[in-house]
mmCIF file of C-alpha atoms in Angstrom:
data_model
loop_
_atom_site.group_PDB
_atom_site.id
_atom_site.type_symbol
_atom_site.label_atom_id
_atom_site.label_comp_id
_atom_site.label_asym_id
_atom_site.label_seq_id
_atom_site.Cartn_x
_atom_site.Cartn_y
_atom_site.Cartn_z
ATOM 1 C CA MET A 1 18.167 12.234 -20.938
ATOM 2 C CA ALA A 2 14.686 11.053 -20.141
ATOM 3 C CA MET A 3 14.047 7.794 -18.184
ATOM 4 C CA TRP A 4 11.076 5.688 -19.145
ATOM 5 C CA LEU A 5 9.543 2.833 -17.180
ATOM 6 C CA ASP A 6 8.500 -0.287 -19.136
ATOM 7 C CA PHE A 7 6.429 -2.539 -16.879
ATOM 8 C CA GLY A 8 6.181 -5.393 -19.448
ATOM 9 C CA ASN A 9 3.256 -7.632 -18.800
ATOM 10 C CA TYR A 10 2.106 -5.345 -15.976
ATOM 11 C CA CYS A 11 1.381 -2.451 -18.445
ATOM 12 C CA ARG A 12 -2.046 -3.805 -19.136
ATOM 13 C CA LEU A 13 -3.001 -3.271 -15.543
ATOM 14 C CA PHE A 14 -2.136 0.381 -15.527
ATOM 15 C CA LYS A 15 -3.148 1.370 -19.047
ATOM 16 C CA LEU A 16 -6.563 2.731 -17.948
ATOM 17 C CA SER A 17 -4.980 5.150 -15.496
ATOM 18 C CA MET A 18 -2.224 6.497 -17.751
ATOM 19 C CA ASN A 19 -2.993 9.164 -20.275
ATOM 20 C CA ASN A 20 -0.056 8.434 -22.574
ATOM 21 C CA GLY A 21 -0.535 4.822 -23.302
ATOM 22 C CA LEU A 22 1.869 2.162 -22.019
ATOM 23 C CA PHE A 23 4.762 4.515 -21.316
ATOM 24 C CA CYS A 24 4.472 7.899 -19.540
ATOM 25 C CA ARG A 25 6.855 10.660 -18.752
ATOM 26 C CA PRO A 26 7.327 11.785 -15.207
ATOM 27 C CA THR A 27 5.217 14.861 -14.498
ATOM 28 C CA PRO A 28 5.531 17.352 -11.646
ATOM 29 C CA HIS A 29 3.363 16.849 -8.580
ATOM 30 C CA ARG A 30 0.004 18.587 -8.767
ATOM 31 C CA ARG A 31 -1.146 17.613 -5.260
ATOM 32 C CA PRO A 32 0.257 18.494 -1.869
ATOM 33 C CA ALA A 33 2.393 15.853 -0.199
ATOM 34 C CA TRP A 34 0.716 13.743 2.487
ATOM 35 C CA ILE A 35 2.676 12.593 5.497
ATOM 36 C CA GLY A 36 1.942 9.032 6.765
ATOM 37 C CA PRO A 37 4.316 7.790 9.348
ATOM 38 C CA SER A 38 4.547 4.044 9.964
ATOM 39 C CA VAL A 39 3.439 2.868 13.419
ATOM 40 C CA LEU A 40 6.053 0.114 13.104
ATOM 41 C CA ALA A 41 8.577 2.690 14.354
ATOM 42 C CA ALA A 42 6.389 3.509 17.361
ATOM 43 C CA ASP A 43 6.460 2.085 20.880
ATOM 44 C CA LEU A 44 4.024 -0.778 20.259
ATOM 45 C CA SER A 45 3.232 -1.021 23.981
ATOM 46 C CA HIS A 46 1.586 2.425 23.683
ATOM 47 C CA LEU A 47 0.347 2.192 20.132
ATOM 48 C CA ALA A 48 -2.800 4.370 20.426
ATOM 49 C CA GLU A 49 -0.979 7.144 22.237
ATOM 50 C CA GLU A 50 1.874 6.979 19.696
ATOM 51 C CA ALA A 51 -0.488 7.142 16.666
ATOM 52 C CA ASN A 52 -2.372 10.130 18.128
ATOM 53 C CA ARG A 53 0.905 11.842 18.956
ATOM 54 C CA MET A 54 1.980 11.452 15.289
ATOM 55 C CA LEU A 55 -1.335 12.855 14.159
ATOM 56 C CA ALA A 56 -1.052 15.798 16.621
ATOM 57 C CA CYS A 57 2.408 16.545 15.217
ATOM 58 C CA GLY A 58 0.920 16.901 11.674
ATOM 59 C CA ALA A 59 0.695 13.498 10.146
ATOM 60 C CA ASP A 60 -2.133 13.204 7.655
ATOM 61 C CA TYR A 61 -2.733 9.468 7.998
ATOM 62 C CA ILE A 62 -1.305 6.306 9.688
ATOM 63 C CA HIS A 63 0.737 3.837 7.734
ATOM 64 C CA LEU A 64 0.578 0.195 8.850
ATOM 65 C CA ASP A 65 3.286 -2.199 7.757
ATOM 66 C CA VAL A 66 1.782 -5.720 7.834
ATOM 67 C CA MET A 67 4.273 -8.488 7.614
ATOM 68 C CA ASP A 68 3.533 -12.209 7.733
ATOM 69 C CA GLY A 69 7.011 -13.743 8.263
ATOM 70 C CA HIS A 70 6.870 -15.545 4.909
ATOM 71 C CA PHE A 71 6.858 -12.831 2.121
ATOM 72 C CA VAL A 72 9.394 -10.920 4.273
ATOM 73 C CA PRO A 73 11.262 -12.509 7.220
ATOM 74 C CA ASN A 74 9.760 -10.140 9.811
ATOM 75 C CA ILE A 75 6.395 -10.432 11.561
ATOM 76 C CA SER A 76 4.602 -7.235 12.563
ATOM 77 C CA PHE A 77 0.874 -7.227 13.449
ATOM 78 C CA GLY A 78 -2.437 -8.051 11.881
ATOM 79 C CA ALA A 79 -6.067 -7.186 11.846
ATOM 80 C CA PRO A 80 -6.713 -7.623 15.606
ATOM 81 C CA VAL A 81 -4.088 -4.988 16.494
ATOM 82 C CA ILE A 82 -5.329 -2.603 13.759
ATOM 83 C CA LYS A 83 -8.934 -3.045 14.939
ATOM 84 C CA SER A 84 -7.905 -2.193 18.445
ATOM 85 C CA LEU A 85 -6.066 0.947 17.219
ATOM 86 C CA ARG A 86 -9.142 1.936 15.161
ATOM 87 C CA ARG A 87 -11.122 2.388 18.364
ATOM 88 C CA HIS A 88 -8.669 5.219 19.379
ATOM 89 C CA THR A 89 -8.536 7.280 16.237
ATOM 90 C CA ASP A 90 -10.646 8.142 13.139
ATOM 91 C CA SER A 91 -7.496 8.725 11.068
ATOM 92 C CA TYR A 92 -7.098 7.357 7.521
ATOM 93 C CA PHE A 93 -5.459 3.967 7.683
ATOM 94 C CA ASP A 94 -3.084 2.793 4.837
ATOM 95 C CA ALA A 95 -1.848 -0.831 5.174
ATOM 96 C CA HIS A 96 1.149 -2.078 3.258
ATOM 97 C CA LEU A 97 0.601 -5.877 2.938
ATOM 98 C CA MET A 98 3.989 -7.543 2.857
ATOM 99 C CA VAL A 99 2.298 -10.951 2.883
ATOM 100 C CA THR A 100 2.398 -14.060 0.748
ATOM 101 C CA ASP A 101 -1.316 -14.259 0.108
ATOM 102 C CA PRO A 102 -2.930 -10.793 0.201
ATOM 103 C CA MET A 103 -6.322 -12.247 -0.794
ATOM 104 C CA ALA A 104 -6.490 -13.950 2.566
ATOM 105 C CA TRP A 105 -5.945 -10.547 4.375
ATOM 106 C CA VAL A 106 -8.314 -8.268 2.512
ATOM 107 C CA ASP A 107 -11.579 -8.871 4.369
ATOM 108 C CA ASP A 108 -9.946 -8.857 7.845
ATOM 109 C CA MET A 109 -8.145 -5.610 7.042
ATOM 110 C CA ALA A 110 -11.343 -3.929 5.758
ATOM 111 C CA ASP A 111 -13.198 -5.100 8.872
ATOM 112 C CA ALA A 112 -10.446 -3.684 11.004
ATOM 113 C CA GLY A 113 -11.003 -0.208 9.468
ATOM 114 C CA VAL A 114 -8.227 0.058 6.842
ATOM 115 C CA GLN A 115 -9.082 2.353 3.988
ATOM 116 C CA ARG A 116 -6.242 1.711 1.569
ATOM 117 C CA LEU A 117 -4.458 -1.613 0.933
ATOM 118 C CA THR A 118 -1.146 -1.772 -0.862
ATOM 119 C CA PHE A 119 -0.089 -5.257 -2.077
ATOM 120 C CA HIS A 120 2.933 -6.514 -3.939
ATOM 121 C CA VAL A 121 2.245 -7.481 -7.591
ATOM 122 C CA GLU A 122 4.485 -10.475 -7.401
ATOM 123 C CA THR A 123 2.230 -12.208 -4.871
ATOM 124 C CA GLY A 124 -0.548 -13.424 -7.179
ATOM 125 C CA ASP A 125 -3.220 -12.553 -9.687
ATOM 126 C CA VAL A 126 -3.074 -8.781 -9.644
ATOM 127 C CA LEU A 127 -6.534 -8.231 -11.223
ATOM 128 C CA ALA A 128 -8.214 -10.662 -8.771
ATOM 129 C CA ILE A 129 -6.491 -8.994 -5.818
ATOM 130 C CA ILE A 130 -7.605 -5.489 -6.969
ATOM 131 C CA ASN A 131 -11.220 -6.754 -7.481
ATOM 132 C CA LYS A 132 -11.298 -8.279 -4.013
ATOM 133 C CA ILE A 133 -9.957 -4.987 -2.496
ATOM 134 C CA LYS A 134 -12.634 -3.004 -4.384
ATOM 135 C CA CYS A 135 -15.327 -5.385 -3.226
ATOM 136 C CA ALA A 136 -14.210 -4.788 0.321
ATOM 137 C CA SER A 137 -14.743 -1.020 -0.291
ATOM 138 C CA CYS A 138 -11.103 -0.177 0.077
ATOM 139 C CA ILE A 139 -8.751 1.698 -2.188
ATOM 140 C CA HIS A 140 -6.049 -0.403 -3.861
ATOM 141 C CA SER A 141 -2.436 0.348 -4.413
ATOM 142 C CA SER A 142 0.356 -1.717 -5.838
ATOM 143 C CA SER A 143 3.956 -2.155 -4.879
ATOM 144 C CA PHE A 144 6.886 -3.623 -6.805
ATOM 145 C CA GLY A 145 9.213 -5.501 -4.470
ATOM 146 C CA SER A 146 11.638 -6.962 -6.997
ATOM 147 C CA PRO A 147 13.579 -5.004 -9.566
ATOM 148 C CA SER A 148 13.466 -8.037 -11.876
ATOM 149 C CA ILE A 149 9.792 -7.451 -12.802
ATOM 150 C CA PHE A 150 10.412 -4.247 -14.693
ATOM 151 C CA SER A 151 13.192 -2.749 -16.787
ATOM 152 C CA LEU A 152 14.476 0.753 -17.060
ATOM 153 C CA HIS A 153 15.144 2.209 -20.516
ATOM 154 C CA THR A 154 17.096 5.424 -21.028
#
């Protein structure tokens, strides 16, 4: 039995990147897996050393969980900490924005040296957020935080 994802109103956003129209079947991976540990699990008092240790152990990039205390109850760190970390590594930075207003964070994250920004689609105008991320010369990625925004069909 095949499982199909129906993203409802969000399908129009992904139509250009999918070859099979609005619905696509899962396909086997054609790229090697990349390992990107989150520095949120590190000893934050030694962030640069911890990040470089992860890279020395084989990590391909650094994942940064950015939380604002509103979209999710936790608060992590923002652009100033990331900018400080950037001075100690040339690794690829991927930031997961768990924030209420990702538009307000894009420019600061790009200035801090983040290359890819992942935002939650339920936080606002998805196309406007994607455009702002592209204008900041970053790669965009989307996350679905609530199971109510899509339905599974079997």
